[in-house]
CSV table of C-alpha atoms and ligand atoms in Angstrom, one decimal:
chain,number,residue,atom,x,y,z
A,178,MET,CA,-59.9,-165.0,-78.0
A,179,LYS,CA,-63.0,-164.7,-75.8
A,180,GLU,CA,-64.9,-161.5,-76.5
A,181,LYS,CA,-65.2,-159.1,-73.6
A,182,GLU,CA,-68.7,-158.4,-72.2
A,183,ASN,CA,-69.3,-154.9,-70.9
A,184,ILE,CA,-70.9,-154.9,-67.5
A,185,LEU,CA,-70.8,-151.2,-66.6
A,186,SER,CA,-70.4,-147.9,-68.4
A,187,VAL,CA,-70.1,-144.7,-66.4
A,188,GLU,CA,-70.2,-141.4,-68.4
A,189,ASP,CA,-69.4,-138.0,-67.0
A,190,LEU,CA,-70.8,-138.9,-63.6
A,191,GLY,CA,-71.2,-136.1,-61.0
A,192,VAL,CA,-72.4,-136.2,-57.4
A,193,SER,CA,-72.9,-133.1,-55.3
A,194,PHE,CA,-74.4,-132.3,-52.0
A,195,LEU,CA,-75.5,-129.1,-50.3
A,196,VAL,CA,-73.7,-128.7,-47.0
A,197,LYS,CA,-73.3,-126.1,-44.3
A,198,GLU,CA,-69.7,-125.3,-43.2
A,199,GLY,CA,-69.8,-124.9,-39.4
A,200,GLN,CA,-72.6,-125.1,-36.9
A,201,PHE,CA,-73.7,-121.5,-37.3
A,202,ALA,CA,-73.4,-121.1,-41.1
A,203,ARG,CA,-76.6,-119.7,-42.6
A,204,LYS,CA,-76.1,-120.6,-46.3
A,205,SER,CA,-75.6,-124.0,-47.8
A,206,GLN,CA,-72.7,-124.6,-50.1
A,207,LYS,CA,-72.4,-127.0,-53.0
A,208,LEU,CA,-69.9,-129.8,-52.4
A,209,GLN,CA,-68.9,-131.6,-55.6
A,210,ALA,CA,-67.8,-135.0,-54.3
A,211,VAL,CA,-67.5,-136.6,-57.8
A,212,ASP,CA,-66.9,-134.6,-60.9
A,213,GLY,CA,-67.0,-135.8,-64.5
A,214,VAL,CA,-66.0,-139.4,-64.0
A,215,SER,CA,-66.1,-141.8,-66.9
A,216,PHE,CA,-65.0,-145.5,-67.3
A,217,ARG,CA,-66.0,-148.9,-68.6
A,218,LEU,CA,-65.8,-152.2,-66.8
A,219,GLU,CA,-65.9,-155.7,-68.4
A,220,ARG,CA,-67.1,-159.0,-66.9
A,221,GLY,CA,-64.4,-160.7,-64.8
A,222,GLU,CA,-62.3,-157.5,-64.6
A,223,THR,CA,-61.4,-155.2,-61.8
A,224,LEU,CA,-61.1,-151.4,-61.8
A,225,GLY,CA,-59.2,-150.2,-58.8
A,226,VAL,CA,-60.0,-146.7,-57.5
A,227,VAL,CA,-57.3,-145.2,-55.4
A,228,GLY,CA,-56.8,-141.9,-53.6
A,229,GLU,CA,-56.5,-140.3,-50.2
A,230,SER,CA,-59.5,-140.1,-47.8
A,231,GLY,CA,-61.9,-137.4,-48.9
A,232,CYS,CA,-61.1,-137.8,-52.6
A,233,GLY,CA,-64.7,-139.0,-53.4
A,234,LYS,CA,-63.9,-142.7,-54.1
A,235,THR,CA,-66.5,-144.0,-51.6
A,236,THR,CA,-69.2,-141.6,-52.9
A,237,LEU,CA,-68.4,-142.8,-56.4
A,238,GLY,CA,-68.8,-146.5,-55.4
A,239,ARG,CA,-72.1,-145.7,-53.7
A,240,ALA,CA,-73.4,-143.6,-56.7
A,241,ILE,CA,-72.7,-146.5,-59.1
A,242,LEU,CA,-75.2,-148.5,-57.1
A,243,TYR,CA,-77.5,-145.5,-56.6
A,244,LEU,CA,-77.1,-145.7,-52.9
A,245,GLU,CA,-76.2,-142.0,-53.5
A,246,LYS,CA,-78.2,-140.4,-56.3
A,247,PRO,CA,-75.9,-139.0,-59.0
A,248,THR,CA,-76.6,-135.3,-59.9
A,249,SER,CA,-75.3,-135.6,-63.5
A,250,GLY,CA,-74.0,-138.1,-66.1
A,251,LYS,CA,-75.3,-141.6,-66.7
A,252,ILE,CA,-74.6,-145.2,-65.5
A,253,VAL,CA,-75.4,-148.1,-67.8
A,254,PHE,CA,-75.5,-151.6,-66.3
A,255,LYS,CA,-75.4,-154.5,-68.8
A,256,GLY,CA,-76.7,-152.2,-71.6
A,257,GLU,CA,-79.5,-150.6,-69.6
A,258,LEU,CA,-79.7,-147.3,-67.8
A,259,VAL,CA,-79.6,-147.9,-64.1
A,260,GLU,CA,-82.4,-145.3,-63.7
A,261,ASP,CA,-84.6,-147.4,-66.0
A,262,ILE,CA,-83.7,-150.7,-64.2
A,263,LEU,CA,-84.6,-149.0,-60.8
A,264,ARG,CA,-87.9,-147.8,-62.2
A,265,LYS,CA,-88.9,-151.2,-63.7
A,266,ASN,CA,-87.4,-153.6,-61.1
A,267,PRO,CA,-85.4,-152.1,-58.3
A,268,LEU,CA,-84.8,-155.6,-56.7
A,269,GLU,CA,-83.0,-156.7,-59.9
A,270,LEU,CA,-80.3,-154.1,-59.5
A,271,ARG,CA,-79.9,-154.8,-55.8
A,272,ARG,CA,-79.4,-158.5,-56.7
A,273,LYS,CA,-77.0,-158.1,-59.6
A,274,ALA,CA,-74.8,-155.4,-58.0
A,275,GLN,CA,-73.6,-155.8,-54.5
A,276,ILE,CA,-71.3,-153.9,-52.1
A,277,ILE,CA,-68.8,-155.0,-49.5
A,278,PHE,CA,-68.1,-152.5,-46.8
A,279,GLN,CA,-64.9,-151.7,-44.9
A,280,ASP,CA,-66.0,-152.7,-41.4
A,281,PRO,CA,-67.1,-156.3,-40.9
A,282,TYR,CA,-68.2,-155.4,-37.4
A,283,THR,CA,-70.9,-152.8,-38.1
A,284,SER,CA,-72.1,-154.4,-41.3
A,285,LEU,CA,-73.3,-157.6,-39.6
A,286,ASN,CA,-76.4,-157.5,-37.4
A,287,PRO,CA,-75.3,-158.9,-34.0
A,288,ARG,CA,-78.7,-160.3,-33.3
A,289,MET,CA,-78.9,-162.5,-36.4
A,290,THR,CA,-77.3,-165.9,-36.9
A,291,VAL,CA,-74.9,-166.4,-39.8
A,292,GLY,CA,-77.5,-168.5,-41.4
A,293,SER,CA,-80.1,-165.8,-41.4
A,294,ILE,CA,-77.6,-163.1,-42.4
A,295,ILE,CA,-76.5,-165.0,-45.5
A,296,GLY,CA,-80.0,-166.4,-46.1
A,297,GLU,CA,-81.8,-163.0,-46.0
A,298,GLY,CA,-80.9,-162.0,-49.6
A,299,ILE,CA,-81.8,-165.5,-50.8
A,300,GLU,CA,-85.2,-165.1,-49.3
A,301,ILE,CA,-85.9,-161.5,-50.4
A,302,HIS,CA,-85.0,-162.4,-54.0
A,303,ASN,CA,-86.9,-165.6,-53.8
A,304,LEU,CA,-84.0,-167.7,-54.9
A,305,ALA,CA,-84.6,-170.7,-52.5
A,306,LYS,CA,-86.7,-171.6,-49.5
A,307,GLY,CA,-86.6,-174.0,-46.5
A,308,ARG,CA,-84.1,-176.8,-46.8
A,309,ALA,CA,-82.8,-175.6,-50.2
A,310,LYS,CA,-82.0,-172.2,-48.7
A,311,GLN,CA,-80.1,-173.9,-45.8
A,312,GLU,CA,-78.1,-176.0,-48.2
A,313,ARG,CA,-77.3,-172.9,-50.3
A,314,VAL,CA,-76.1,-171.0,-47.2
A,315,LYS,CA,-73.8,-174.0,-46.3
A,316,GLU,CA,-72.5,-174.1,-49.8
A,317,LEU,CA,-71.7,-170.3,-49.6
A,318,LEU,CA,-69.9,-170.8,-46.2
A,319,GLY,CA,-67.7,-173.5,-47.9
A,320,LEU,CA,-67.1,-171.1,-50.9
A,321,VAL,CA,-65.6,-168.5,-48.5
A,322,GLY,CA,-63.6,-171.0,-46.5
A,323,LEU,CA,-65.8,-171.3,-43.5
A,324,ASP,CA,-67.2,-174.5,-41.9
A,325,ALA,CA,-70.9,-175.3,-42.7
A,326,SER,CA,-71.4,-176.0,-39.0
A,327,TYR,CA,-71.0,-172.2,-38.3
A,328,ILE,CA,-74.5,-171.6,-39.7
A,329,ALA,CA,-76.1,-171.2,-36.3
A,330,ARG,CA,-73.5,-169.0,-34.7
A,331,TYR,CA,-73.6,-165.2,-34.1
A,332,PRO,CA,-71.2,-162.6,-35.5
A,333,HIS,CA,-69.5,-162.0,-32.1
A,334,GLU,CA,-68.2,-165.6,-32.2
A,335,PHE,CA,-66.0,-164.8,-35.2
A,336,SER,CA,-62.7,-163.1,-35.8
A,337,SER,CA,-62.5,-160.0,-38.0
A,338,GLY,CA,-61.2,-162.0,-40.9
A,339,GLN,CA,-64.0,-164.6,-40.6
A,340,ARG,CA,-66.6,-161.8,-40.4
A,341,GLN,CA,-65.4,-160.4,-43.6
A,342,ARG,CA,-65.7,-163.8,-45.1
A,343,ILE,CA,-69.4,-163.8,-43.9
A,344,VAL,CA,-69.9,-160.4,-45.5
A,345,ILE,CA,-68.5,-161.8,-48.8
A,346,ALA,CA,-70.8,-164.9,-48.6
A,347,ARG,CA,-73.8,-162.6,-48.0
A,348,ALA,CA,-72.9,-160.5,-51.1
A,349,LEU,CA,-72.5,-163.7,-53.2
A,350,ALA,CA,-75.7,-165.3,-52.0
A,351,VAL,CA,-77.8,-163.4,-54.6
A,352,ASP,CA,-75.5,-164.3,-57.6
A,353,PRO,CA,-74.2,-160.8,-58.3
A,354,GLU,CA,-72.3,-159.8,-61.5
A,355,LEU,CA,-70.8,-156.6,-60.1
A,356,VAL,CA,-69.4,-156.1,-56.6
A,357,VAL,CA,-68.2,-152.8,-55.3
A,358,CYS,CA,-65.6,-153.5,-52.7
A,359,ASP,CA,-65.1,-150.4,-50.5
A,360,GLU,CA,-61.8,-150.7,-48.5
A,361,PRO,CA,-62.6,-154.4,-47.7
A,362,VAL,CA,-59.4,-155.1,-45.9
A,363,SER,CA,-58.3,-151.8,-44.4
A,364,SER,CA,-59.6,-152.7,-41.0
A,365,LEU,CA,-57.9,-156.1,-41.0
A,366,ASP,CA,-54.3,-157.2,-40.0
A,367,VAL,CA,-52.0,-157.4,-43.0
A,368,SER,CA,-51.8,-161.3,-43.0
A,369,VAL,CA,-55.6,-161.7,-42.6
A,370,GLY,CA,-56.2,-159.0,-45.2
A,371,ALA,CA,-53.9,-160.8,-47.7
A,372,LYS,CA,-55.9,-164.0,-47.3
A,373,ILE,CA,-59.2,-162.1,-47.9
A,374,LEU,CA,-57.7,-160.5,-51.0
A,375,ASN,CA,-56.6,-163.9,-52.4
A,376,LEU,CA,-60.1,-165.3,-51.6
A,377,MET,CA,-61.7,-162.4,-53.6
A,378,LEU,CA,-59.4,-163.1,-56.6
A,379,GLU,CA,-60.2,-166.8,-56.5
A,380,LEU,CA,-64.0,-166.1,-56.3
A,381,GLN,CA,-63.7,-163.5,-59.1
A,382,LYS,CA,-62.1,-166.1,-61.4
A,383,ARG,CA,-64.6,-168.8,-60.5
A,384,LEU,CA,-67.7,-166.7,-60.8
A,385,SER,CA,-66.6,-164.2,-63.5
A,386,LEU,CA,-67.4,-161.2,-61.2
A,387,ALA,CA,-66.6,-157.7,-62.1
A,388,TYR,CA,-65.1,-155.7,-59.2
A,389,ILE,CA,-64.7,-152.0,-58.4
A,390,PHE,CA,-62.1,-152.1,-55.8
A,391,ILE,CA,-61.7,-149.0,-53.7
A,392,SER,CA,-58.8,-148.3,-51.4
A,393,HIS,CA,-56.3,-145.7,-50.2
A,394,ASP,CA,-53.5,-148.2,-50.5
A,395,LEU,CA,-51.9,-148.3,-54.0
A,396,ASP,CA,-50.1,-151.6,-53.3
A,397,VAL,CA,-53.3,-153.4,-52.5
A,398,VAL,CA,-55.1,-151.8,-55.5
A,399,ALA,CA,-52.3,-152.9,-57.8
A,400,HIS,CA,-52.5,-156.4,-56.5
A,401,MET,CA,-56.2,-156.7,-57.2
A,402,SER,CA,-56.8,-154.6,-60.3
A,403,ASP,CA,-56.6,-154.9,-64.1
A,404,TYR,CA,-57.0,-151.1,-64.4
A,405,ILE,CA,-56.5,-148.3,-61.9
A,406,ALA,CA,-58.1,-144.9,-61.7
A,407,VAL,CA,-56.2,-142.4,-59.5
A,408,MET,CA,-58.7,-140.0,-57.9
A,409,TYR,CA,-58.1,-136.5,-56.4
A,410,LEU,CA,-60.8,-134.2,-55.2
A,411,GLY,CA,-63.6,-135.9,-57.1
A,412,LYS,CA,-61.8,-136.2,-60.5
A,413,PHE,CA,-59.8,-139.0,-62.1
A,414,MET,CA,-56.2,-137.7,-62.5
A,415,GLU,CA,-54.8,-140.8,-64.3
A,416,THR,CA,-56.3,-144.0,-65.5
A,417,ALA,CA,-54.4,-146.9,-67.0
A,418,LYS,CA,-53.7,-150.6,-67.0
A,419,THR,CA,-52.2,-151.6,-63.7
A,420,HIS,CA,-48.8,-152.3,-65.3
A,421,ASP,CA,-48.6,-148.7,-66.6
A,422,ILE,CA,-49.6,-147.2,-63.3
A,423,ILE,CA,-46.8,-149.2,-61.6
A,424,HIS,CA,-44.1,-148.8,-64.3
A,425,ASN,CA,-45.1,-145.8,-66.3
A,426,ALA,CA,-47.0,-143.4,-64.1
A,427,ARG,CA,-47.2,-139.9,-65.6
A,428,HIS,CA,-49.3,-137.8,-63.3
A,429,PRO,CA,-47.4,-136.1,-60.4
A,430,TYR,CA,-50.1,-137.3,-58.0
A,431,THR,CA,-49.8,-140.9,-59.0
A,432,ARG,CA,-46.0,-140.7,-58.7
A,433,ALA,CA,-46.3,-139.1,-55.3
A,434,LEU,CA,-48.7,-141.8,-54.1
A,435,TRP,CA,-46.1,-144.4,-55.1
A,436,GLU,CA,-43.3,-142.5,-53.5
A,437,SER,CA,-45.2,-142.3,-50.2
A,438,MET,CA,-45.7,-146.0,-50.0
A,439,PRO,CA,-43.4,-147.5,-47.3
A,440,ARG,CA,-40.9,-150.0,-48.7
A,441,ILE,CA,-38.3,-152.2,-47.1
A,442,GLY,CA,-34.8,-150.8,-47.7
A,443,LYS,CA,-36.2,-147.4,-48.8
A,444,GLU,CA,-34.1,-144.8,-47.1
A,445,LYS,CA,-36.5,-141.9,-47.0
A,446,ILE,CA,-40.2,-141.8,-47.5
A,447,VAL,CA,-41.0,-138.9,-49.7
A,448,GLY,CA,-44.6,-138.3,-48.7
A,449,LEU,CA,-47.2,-136.1,-50.2
A,450,LYS,CA,-46.7,-132.5,-49.0
A,451,GLY,CA,-49.6,-130.7,-47.3
A,452,GLU,CA,-53.2,-131.7,-46.8
A,453,ILE,CA,-55.8,-132.4,-49.5
A,454,PRO,CA,-57.8,-129.1,-49.9
A,455,SER,CA,-61.4,-128.9,-48.8
A,456,PRO,CA,-63.8,-130.0,-51.5
A,457,LEU,CA,-65.8,-126.8,-50.7
A,458,ASN,CA,-62.8,-124.8,-51.9
A,459,ILE,CA,-61.3,-126.6,-54.9
A,460,PRO,CA,-58.3,-124.8,-56.4
A,461,SER,CA,-58.7,-123.2,-59.8
A,462,GLY,CA,-57.2,-124.8,-62.9
A,463,CYS,CA,-55.5,-128.1,-61.9
A,464,ARG,CA,-57.0,-129.1,-58.5
A,465,PHE,CA,-53.7,-130.8,-57.6
A,466,ARG,CA,-51.6,-127.6,-58.1
A,467,THR,CA,-51.4,-126.5,-54.4
A,468,ARG,CA,-49.4,-129.7,-53.7
A,469,CYS,CA,-47.7,-130.2,-57.0
A,470,PRO,CA,-43.9,-129.5,-57.2
A,471,TYR,CA,-44.2,-129.0,-61.0
A,472,ALA,CA,-47.0,-126.4,-60.9
A,473,THR,CA,-46.8,-123.2,-63.1
A,474,GLU,CA,-49.1,-120.2,-63.7
A,475,LEU,CA,-50.8,-122.2,-66.5
A,476,CYS,CA,-51.8,-124.8,-63.9
A,477,ALA,CA,-53.6,-122.2,-61.9
A,478,GLN,CA,-55.5,-121.0,-65.0
A,479,ASP,CA,-56.5,-124.0,-67.1
A,480,VAL,CA,-58.1,-127.3,-66.1
A,481,PRO,CA,-55.9,-130.0,-67.7
A,482,PRO,CA,-58.1,-132.4,-69.7
A,483,LEU,CA,-57.6,-136.2,-69.5
A,484,THR,CA,-55.3,-136.8,-72.5
A,485,GLU,CA,-54.4,-140.2,-74.0
A,486,PHE,CA,-50.8,-141.4,-74.0
A,487,GLY,CA,-51.3,-144.7,-75.7
A,488,ASP,CA,-52.7,-148.1,-74.7
A,489,GLY,CA,-55.6,-146.4,-72.9
A,490,GLN,CA,-53.5,-144.4,-70.4
A,491,LEU,CA,-55.3,-141.1,-69.7
A,492,VAL,CA,-53.5,-138.4,-67.8
A,493,ALA,CA,-54.9,-135.0,-66.6
A,494,CYS,CA,-51.7,-132.9,-66.5
A,495,HIS,CA,-50.5,-130.0,-68.7
A,496,TYR,CA,-46.9,-131.3,-68.5
A,497,ALA,CA,-47.4,-135.1,-68.5
A,498,LYS,CA,-45.1,-135.6,-71.5
A,499,GLU,CA,-42.4,-133.1,-70.3
A,500,ILE,CA,-42.3,-134.5,-66.8
A,501,LYS,CA,-41.8,-138.0,-68.1
A,502,ASP,CA,-39.0,-137.1,-70.5
A,503,GLY,CA,-37.4,-134.8,-68.0
A,504,THR,CA,-37.8,-131.5,-69.8
A,505,HIS,CA,-40.1,-130.0,-67.1
A,506,VAL,CA,-38.5,-130.1,-63.7
A,507,PRO,CA,-39.9,-129.4,-60.3
A,508,THR,CA,-40.2,-125.8,-59.4
A,509,ASN,CA,-41.0,-126.8,-55.8
A,510,ALA,CA,-43.3,-123.8,-55.6
A,511,PRO,CA,-46.9,-124.8,-56.0
A,512,VAL,CA,-49.0,-121.9,-57.2
B,614,SF4,FE1,-51.5,-130.2,-62.3
B,614,SF4,FE2,-49.7,-128.6,-63.3
B,614,SF4,FE3,-48.9,-130.4,-61.5
B,614,SF4,FE4,-49.7,-131.2,-63.9
B,614,SF4,S1,-47.9,-129.9,-63.4
B,614,SF4,S2,-50.3,-132.0,-62.0
B,614,SF4,S3,-51.3,-129.7,-64.4
B,614,SF4,S4,-50.3,-128.7,-61.2
């Protein structure tokens, strides 16, 4: 069996900001957007990060690439601290780790041709010049399923799906090893989005890319990922192989996310109750307790640690075992 190659290790990562609540607030408050997140990612594999909007998943993706500076913890990329890479050779990190954003409209400069958009990174990183650069751009267009003759066109001449293909070609132009994909299909029609997802899977296989795939849609994340981390108010609530998140979810939040997914033939959609609390006012103990039907006094007092349940499945719930075997039933009274 081929040995795995670690691409990324994240240990106890934290990201916080000082913010003012309201226009006339005098004091700043600390907003902990990411809190104690740890994981590893191997070459050719995908970690999916899923959660409602405001759970910190986008901040996590940006912090991994140091587009947002972490306030604690460490990130190791291919065996080297990202801080050290940035000090010695910042361009190297920008080349090896790329990001694909949600909106293919705002992420492409409308005044640049497709050729200059895709060729920009090739030039900055000195990978090819002149004719060789043009040829490489054409090759990349082919790789993402676009005609090489599109090289002189402008972004407004393309559909949203084609634009996202251009965004992907731009990311691949510099031969990255890690790509953070932040809701890459959420602004696209379902059928167009499905084609982009399949293209991304095909490219991953061909180029041995490691992906961090961020989305609010658990179905999409499950389609793309080898492992899934379920995030709530800045913390991982459950992480496991995709198969276990689908068939053996233990955390009440993961189960509620599955329940709230619309399905054909499903009579009633049992959605998540209530709103996600403000990250400026995180509940004591288990931060999911204000929406959890299984919550008890203990949940208000103690933070549940991430505990292993075999085969790498980690769950942060005081009653993960009891909920699974049916000995702890819903109280329907979050505390
Ligand atoms: Fe959190 Fe308690 Fe619900 Fe578990 S049972 S998710 S610890 S509130």
